[in-house]
């Protein structure tokens, strides 16, 4: 029996209170309105930003259904939807691409003004919500709420992908992989033969390394205080790995010596102010490019000597790797299918959706890189 046009009752992981476990509830998912799409979620990764919402360091209205790194199948579409149809494999986009705003119209801009990342209002683009629990509003997360068997998204927040793509892997293209990989290939525009330094060898850092490798970097130096991370980093493409704790002098001095004056590209993929400074200082003063990928929790700021930039360094940052989401996600899936990169090094755990709390514990204890929840 077709569900088109009807409310769907299904399971979702609801966060009722900060710092508490999720509870699996039966929620109602309204049919998509005009220019919206209802998706059957097949797989969703657990990303650190979901945990930032649980802890309160990313403020979201409650109750909420989190999740923003997923892949699924279109169940039905609202009036006027032209870019996807029922049955299509898709990836929901936590940064939409409306094509109409000043950012979307700029060739290099990607943080579409329709995003809910900066305000976290917890609604669809029209200001209302599609998920309810016993008739009461359950807020959306970044417009896509993927810790639910079904979800509704705006049409500009969903991309059609290759029908042969394995959804339990390519879901990572919805956030973590693209954030790191794009930082190298799109934001920094790493050049063949260059030397790169990657601070932080978690899942996003590994994805930065893969991007540096695909871009043809000659040397990729991984930096982490946890040496257990080195083996995977080398598997992903790092040519050397070092721990700051093995040196007496500051890590930026070590990196300058290793690279004969400074690296060409550096990436901060930890979310700490001290490593952001180290990453900026270790790059070559005349032409080095340093990219901030991590976000420090809270609203901390840095005092920076302008001389560091005046002498020629470039300091950049971007959300979602600087990729225009709806344009880039299908291409990234195509590149994955063509074996340009692998997502396997990122996937350490696969759990049924009901074990979501276990997945978050794995993230908090540092035991997982990425846990994929399957629905
Ligand atoms: N020096 C060196 N390494 C360190 C240090 C240090 N002082 N402290 C921690 N580390 C290492 C850890 O051992 C760990 O291996 C690594 O740094 C961090 O890895 P993870 O696994 O904690 O993190 P990732 O890779 O999953 O994600 C890191 C981000 C910083 C990218 C992430 O937390 C973040 O801030 N994301 C927000 C960016 C964004 O675009 N958000 C939008 C939607 S998600
Ligand atoms: Zn994320
Ligand atoms: Zn836009």
XYZ file of C-alpha atoms and ligand atoms in Angstrom:
421
model
C 0.000 0.000 0.000
C 1.442 3.354 -0.997
C 2.396 5.786 1.770
C 2.415 8.772 -0.594
C 0.500 11.712 0.835
C -0.018 9.984 4.190
C 1.555 10.433 7.603
C 4.141 7.694 8.225
C 4.577 6.314 11.736
C 8.121 5.066 12.286
C 10.976 4.817 14.769
C 13.275 7.739 15.501
C 15.944 8.433 18.128
C 14.664 11.396 20.120
C 16.844 13.585 22.346
C 14.578 14.988 25.064
C 17.193 16.523 27.359
C 20.831 17.610 27.021
C 23.504 15.097 28.067
C 20.913 12.280 28.259
C 20.728 9.103 26.118
C 18.442 8.996 23.093
C 15.190 7.079 23.369
C 13.746 5.226 20.397
C 10.189 6.502 19.938
C 7.404 6.095 17.449
C 7.115 9.449 15.680
C 4.801 10.756 12.987
C 6.430 11.988 9.778
C 4.198 14.343 7.785
C 4.063 14.088 3.989
C 6.395 16.457 2.113
C 4.965 19.888 1.271
C 5.682 21.601 -2.056
C 9.412 21.516 -2.917
C 10.094 18.962 -0.173
C 11.151 15.325 -0.277
C 10.410 12.447 2.124
C 13.282 9.980 2.440
C 13.533 6.435 3.816
C 16.845 6.584 5.668
C 19.023 3.496 5.059
C 22.264 4.406 6.855
C 23.461 7.279 9.019
C 26.933 7.942 10.434
C 27.473 9.419 13.889
C 29.437 12.685 13.650
C 31.031 14.717 16.428
C 28.671 17.621 15.740
C 25.740 15.370 16.707
C 27.479 14.858 20.048
C 28.092 18.611 20.340
C 24.304 18.990 20.142
C 23.834 16.334 22.871
C 26.330 18.087 25.163
C 24.856 21.542 24.526
C 27.988 23.072 22.974
C 25.906 23.361 19.792
C 22.601 24.848 21.002
C 19.515 23.234 19.431
C 15.841 23.361 20.451
C 14.496 20.212 22.179
C 13.106 17.640 21.712
C 15.095 17.004 18.560
C 15.963 14.224 16.136
C 19.684 14.629 15.361
C 21.736 13.020 12.559
C 23.143 14.725 9.454
C 25.427 12.208 7.667
C 23.146 9.800 5.855
C 22.008 8.092 2.695
C 18.575 6.789 1.781
C 15.862 6.302 -0.829
C 13.198 8.817 -1.836
C 9.772 7.628 -0.614
C 7.683 10.491 -2.026
C 8.017 14.061 -3.229
C 5.965 17.212 -2.787
C 4.504 19.360 -5.540
C 7.009 20.957 -7.904
C 9.948 18.690 -7.084
C 11.958 18.009 -10.248
C 15.453 16.907 -9.233
C 14.578 13.625 -7.464
C 11.773 11.052 -7.723
C 10.517 8.131 -5.603
C 13.008 5.252 -5.628
C 16.080 7.445 -6.224
C 19.094 6.872 -3.997
C 19.970 10.152 -2.299
C 22.176 11.880 0.255
C 20.536 14.595 2.410
C 22.559 17.838 2.585
C 23.080 19.634 5.920
C 24.253 22.641 3.917
C 21.618 23.207 1.214
C 22.250 24.708 -2.208
C 19.312 26.960 -3.104
C 20.949 28.389 -6.278
C 19.269 31.739 -5.594
C 21.164 33.383 -2.711
C 24.306 35.529 -3.060
C 26.465 32.690 -1.731
C 25.065 30.074 -4.131
C 25.435 32.487 -7.057
C 29.121 33.095 -6.243
C 31.354 30.539 -7.977
C 33.372 29.873 -4.807
C 30.681 30.248 -2.126
C 29.149 27.151 -0.519
C 27.508 28.131 2.796
C 24.060 28.726 1.264
C 22.077 31.319 3.206
C 19.257 28.786 3.655
C 21.514 26.775 6.016
C 20.423 26.171 9.625
C 23.977 25.589 10.855
C 24.591 29.085 12.170
C 21.193 29.737 13.773
C 20.108 26.169 14.593
C 16.419 27.085 14.585
C 15.503 23.417 14.197
C 12.949 23.854 11.433
C 12.457 23.306 7.733
C 13.158 26.325 5.503
C 9.513 27.480 5.817
C 9.898 27.673 9.616
C 7.730 24.633 10.459
C 8.556 21.004 11.362
C 7.523 17.659 9.808
C 8.222 15.334 12.754
C 5.883 15.009 15.732
C 5.601 12.754 18.784
C 1.989 12.137 19.833
C 1.123 15.258 17.863
C 3.732 17.503 19.533
C 6.567 19.143 17.587
C 9.918 17.396 17.410
C 12.577 19.779 16.078
C 14.696 19.158 13.020
C 18.507 19.151 13.057
C 20.241 21.103 10.264
C 17.088 20.625 8.200
C 17.608 16.883 7.707
C 17.240 14.855 11.012
C 18.555 11.504 9.833
C 18.349 9.447 13.068
C 14.850 8.451 11.946
C 13.547 5.730 9.641
C 11.889 8.471 7.566
C 12.638 12.190 7.326
C 11.532 15.181 5.247
C 13.993 17.634 3.691
C 13.787 20.630 1.370
C 14.508 19.787 -2.261
C 17.614 22.000 -2.208
C 18.918 19.852 0.688
C 19.034 16.501 -1.093
C 21.205 15.139 -3.926
C 20.470 12.198 -6.213
C 23.376 9.738 -6.370
C 24.431 6.686 -8.410
C 21.798 3.917 -8.143
C 24.573 1.348 -7.568
C 26.181 3.184 -4.618
C 26.449 1.250 -1.310
C 24.436 3.500 1.021
C 26.050 2.170 4.216
C 29.376 3.584 2.971
C 28.544 6.668 0.901
C 26.541 8.128 3.804
C 29.934 9.445 4.983
C 30.013 11.709 1.909
C 27.128 13.521 3.639
C 29.527 15.054 6.198
C 32.811 13.738 7.608
C 34.510 12.546 4.451
C 33.598 15.576 2.319
C 34.532 18.022 5.100
C 38.077 16.668 5.217
C 38.606 15.746 1.568
C 37.214 19.074 0.314
C 39.461 21.012 2.700
C 42.398 19.611 0.730
C 41.122 19.500 -2.863
C 38.716 22.456 -2.838
C 39.543 24.903 -0.012
C 43.358 24.599 0.018
C 43.664 23.415 -3.590
C 46.685 21.247 -2.737
C 49.209 21.153 -5.598
C 51.103 18.134 -6.983
C 54.515 17.701 -5.367
C 53.643 19.790 -2.303
C 54.275 19.124 1.393
C 51.221 19.002 3.675
C 50.823 18.847 7.466
C 47.600 17.441 8.923
C 46.961 18.116 12.645
C 44.553 15.525 14.054
C 44.144 12.016 12.662
C 40.481 11.317 13.422
C 38.038 10.484 10.638
C 38.057 13.999 9.239
C 41.866 14.208 9.394
C 42.126 10.887 7.511
C 39.828 12.342 4.845
C 42.089 15.409 4.554
C 45.021 13.027 4.003
C 43.091 11.202 1.251
C 42.415 14.565 -0.423
C 46.098 15.576 -0.226
C 47.052 12.233 -1.771
C 44.535 12.470 -4.619
C 45.787 16.034 -5.277
C 49.306 14.649 -5.726
C 51.070 15.855 -2.562
C 54.609 14.449 -2.312
C 54.804 14.541 1.501
C 51.892 14.282 3.915
C 52.901 14.630 7.566
C 50.299 13.467 10.112
C 50.418 14.963 13.619
C 48.619 13.442 16.602
C 49.263 12.910 20.315
C 47.779 9.423 20.027
C 50.244 7.179 18.187
C 47.578 4.497 17.752
C 46.278 6.762 14.966
C 49.451 6.511 12.885
C 48.821 3.145 11.196
C 45.479 4.219 9.694
C 46.902 7.594 8.706
C 49.640 5.843 6.730
C 47.048 3.521 5.180
C 45.159 6.662 4.057
C 48.296 8.197 2.512
C 50.417 9.892 5.200
C 54.114 9.579 4.377
C 55.257 10.364 7.954
C 53.545 10.665 11.341
C 54.800 12.502 14.424
C 53.629 13.177 17.973
C 54.244 16.637 19.499
C 54.989 14.858 22.776
C 58.169 13.330 21.324
C 59.856 16.730 20.916
C 61.207 19.354 23.304
C 60.572 22.243 20.904
C 57.222 23.505 19.588
C 55.736 21.307 16.871
C 55.716 24.192 14.346
C 59.524 24.418 14.683
C 59.824 20.661 14.143
C 57.672 20.877 11.004
C 59.624 23.856 9.622
C 62.850 21.897 9.988
C 61.346 18.777 8.440
C 60.132 20.746 5.425
C 63.091 23.052 4.879
C 61.421 26.278 6.048
C 57.732 25.507 6.226
C 55.051 23.311 4.678
C 53.012 24.352 1.627
C 49.655 23.423 3.179
C 48.576 22.800 6.761
C 45.231 21.681 8.182
C 43.885 21.924 11.732
C 41.476 19.025 12.205
C 41.241 18.900 16.006
C 39.268 21.985 17.053
C 41.863 23.540 19.425
C 43.200 27.086 19.439
C 46.813 26.099 20.183
C 46.965 23.694 17.251
C 45.327 26.300 14.965
C 48.240 28.626 15.775
C 50.798 25.851 15.321
C 49.257 24.971 11.945
C 49.400 28.608 10.813
C 52.977 29.069 11.985
C 54.328 25.853 10.433
C 53.397 26.869 6.900
C 55.825 28.744 4.634
C 55.650 32.467 5.300
C 55.592 33.614 1.680
C 53.111 31.178 0.193
C 51.877 28.688 2.797
C 48.143 28.064 3.104
C 46.621 26.989 6.436
C 43.066 25.674 6.615
C 40.927 25.533 9.773
C 38.646 22.487 9.675
C 37.955 21.954 13.384
C 35.648 24.173 15.411
C 36.571 24.843 19.034
C 33.618 24.305 21.370
C 32.283 27.612 22.716
C 33.155 31.060 21.443
C 36.887 31.169 22.132
C 39.055 33.639 20.176
C 42.723 33.890 19.239
C 45.157 36.819 19.481
C 47.148 36.688 16.225
C 50.144 38.713 15.087
C 49.186 40.284 11.715
C 52.822 39.807 10.660
C 52.074 36.105 10.212
C 49.689 37.025 7.390
C 51.417 40.192 6.172
C 54.417 38.125 5.159
C 52.305 36.096 2.764
C 50.587 33.202 4.491
C 46.931 32.544 3.709
C 44.590 31.491 6.531
C 41.315 29.924 5.440
C 38.451 27.778 6.601
C 35.296 26.258 5.170
C 32.275 24.202 6.128
C 31.661 20.959 4.207
C 35.108 21.213 2.621
C 34.048 24.274 0.641
C 31.965 22.076 -1.675
C 28.714 23.333 -3.174
C 26.665 20.483 -1.781
C 24.047 19.582 -4.380
C 26.556 19.923 -7.250
C 29.430 18.090 -5.571
C 27.898 15.178 -3.651
C 26.830 13.188 -6.759
C 30.313 13.715 -8.261
C 32.006 12.539 -5.054
C 29.868 9.393 -5.129
C 30.900 8.848 -8.773
C 34.570 9.258 -7.785
C 34.050 6.750 -4.950
C 32.467 4.250 -7.362
C 35.477 4.765 -9.690
C 37.731 3.842 -6.707
C 39.420 7.261 -6.618
C 39.329 6.957 -2.808
C 38.138 4.417 -0.246
C 35.772 5.011 2.664
C 36.700 1.750 4.410
C 39.473 3.241 6.630
C 36.844 5.524 8.187
C 34.304 2.830 9.086
C 35.184 1.043 12.323
C 31.720 0.025 13.555
C 28.339 -0.813 12.034
C 25.389 -1.013 14.436
C 21.637 -1.397 14.105
C 19.945 1.989 14.567
C 18.427 0.901 17.902
C 21.963 0.728 19.370
C 22.538 4.448 18.774
C 23.550 5.117 22.402
C 26.274 2.471 22.099
C 27.491 4.257 18.952
C 27.775 7.562 20.828
C 29.697 5.857 23.644
C 32.170 4.518 21.072
C 32.662 8.069 19.756
C 33.113 9.586 23.237
C 35.604 6.934 24.341
C 37.687 7.426 21.179
C 37.216 3.750 20.229
C 35.542 4.454 16.907
C 36.428 6.527 13.886
C 32.979 6.334 12.379
C 30.028 4.227 13.493
C 27.399 3.671 10.818
C 23.845 3.063 12.008
C 21.779 0.870 9.703
C 17.993 1.113 9.594
N 47.664 17.659 19.299
C 47.596 16.718 18.333
N 46.527 15.899 18.158
C 45.515 16.019 19.024
C 45.530 16.965 20.082
C 46.669 17.805 20.201
N 46.767 18.719 21.146
N 44.373 16.854 20.770
C 43.665 15.878 20.182
N 44.339 15.368 19.134
C 43.933 14.321 18.208
C 43.161 13.198 18.855
O 44.018 12.218 19.389
C 42.336 12.661 17.663
O 42.994 11.609 17.003
C 42.226 13.850 16.725
O 43.033 14.886 17.259
C 40.780 14.386 16.588
O 40.019 13.426 16.013
P 38.471 13.133 16.374
O 38.230 11.715 16.060
O 38.208 13.625 17.749
O 37.683 14.094 15.401
P 37.117 13.994 13.926
O 38.201 13.714 12.948
O 35.929 13.092 13.859
O 36.575 15.493 13.712
C 37.369 16.545 14.040
C 36.711 17.921 13.784
C 37.622 18.932 14.444
C 36.654 18.218 12.313
C 35.276 18.012 14.365
O 35.254 17.731 15.700
C 34.674 19.400 14.195
O 34.994 20.352 14.873
N 33.770 19.530 13.248
C 33.101 20.747 12.954
C 33.431 21.197 11.598
C 32.245 21.275 10.687
O 32.400 21.483 9.518
N 31.027 21.068 11.187
C 29.840 21.026 10.377
C 29.048 19.769 10.487
S 29.812 18.478 11.217
Zn 29.089 16.347 10.769
Zn 21.715 29.438 -1.450
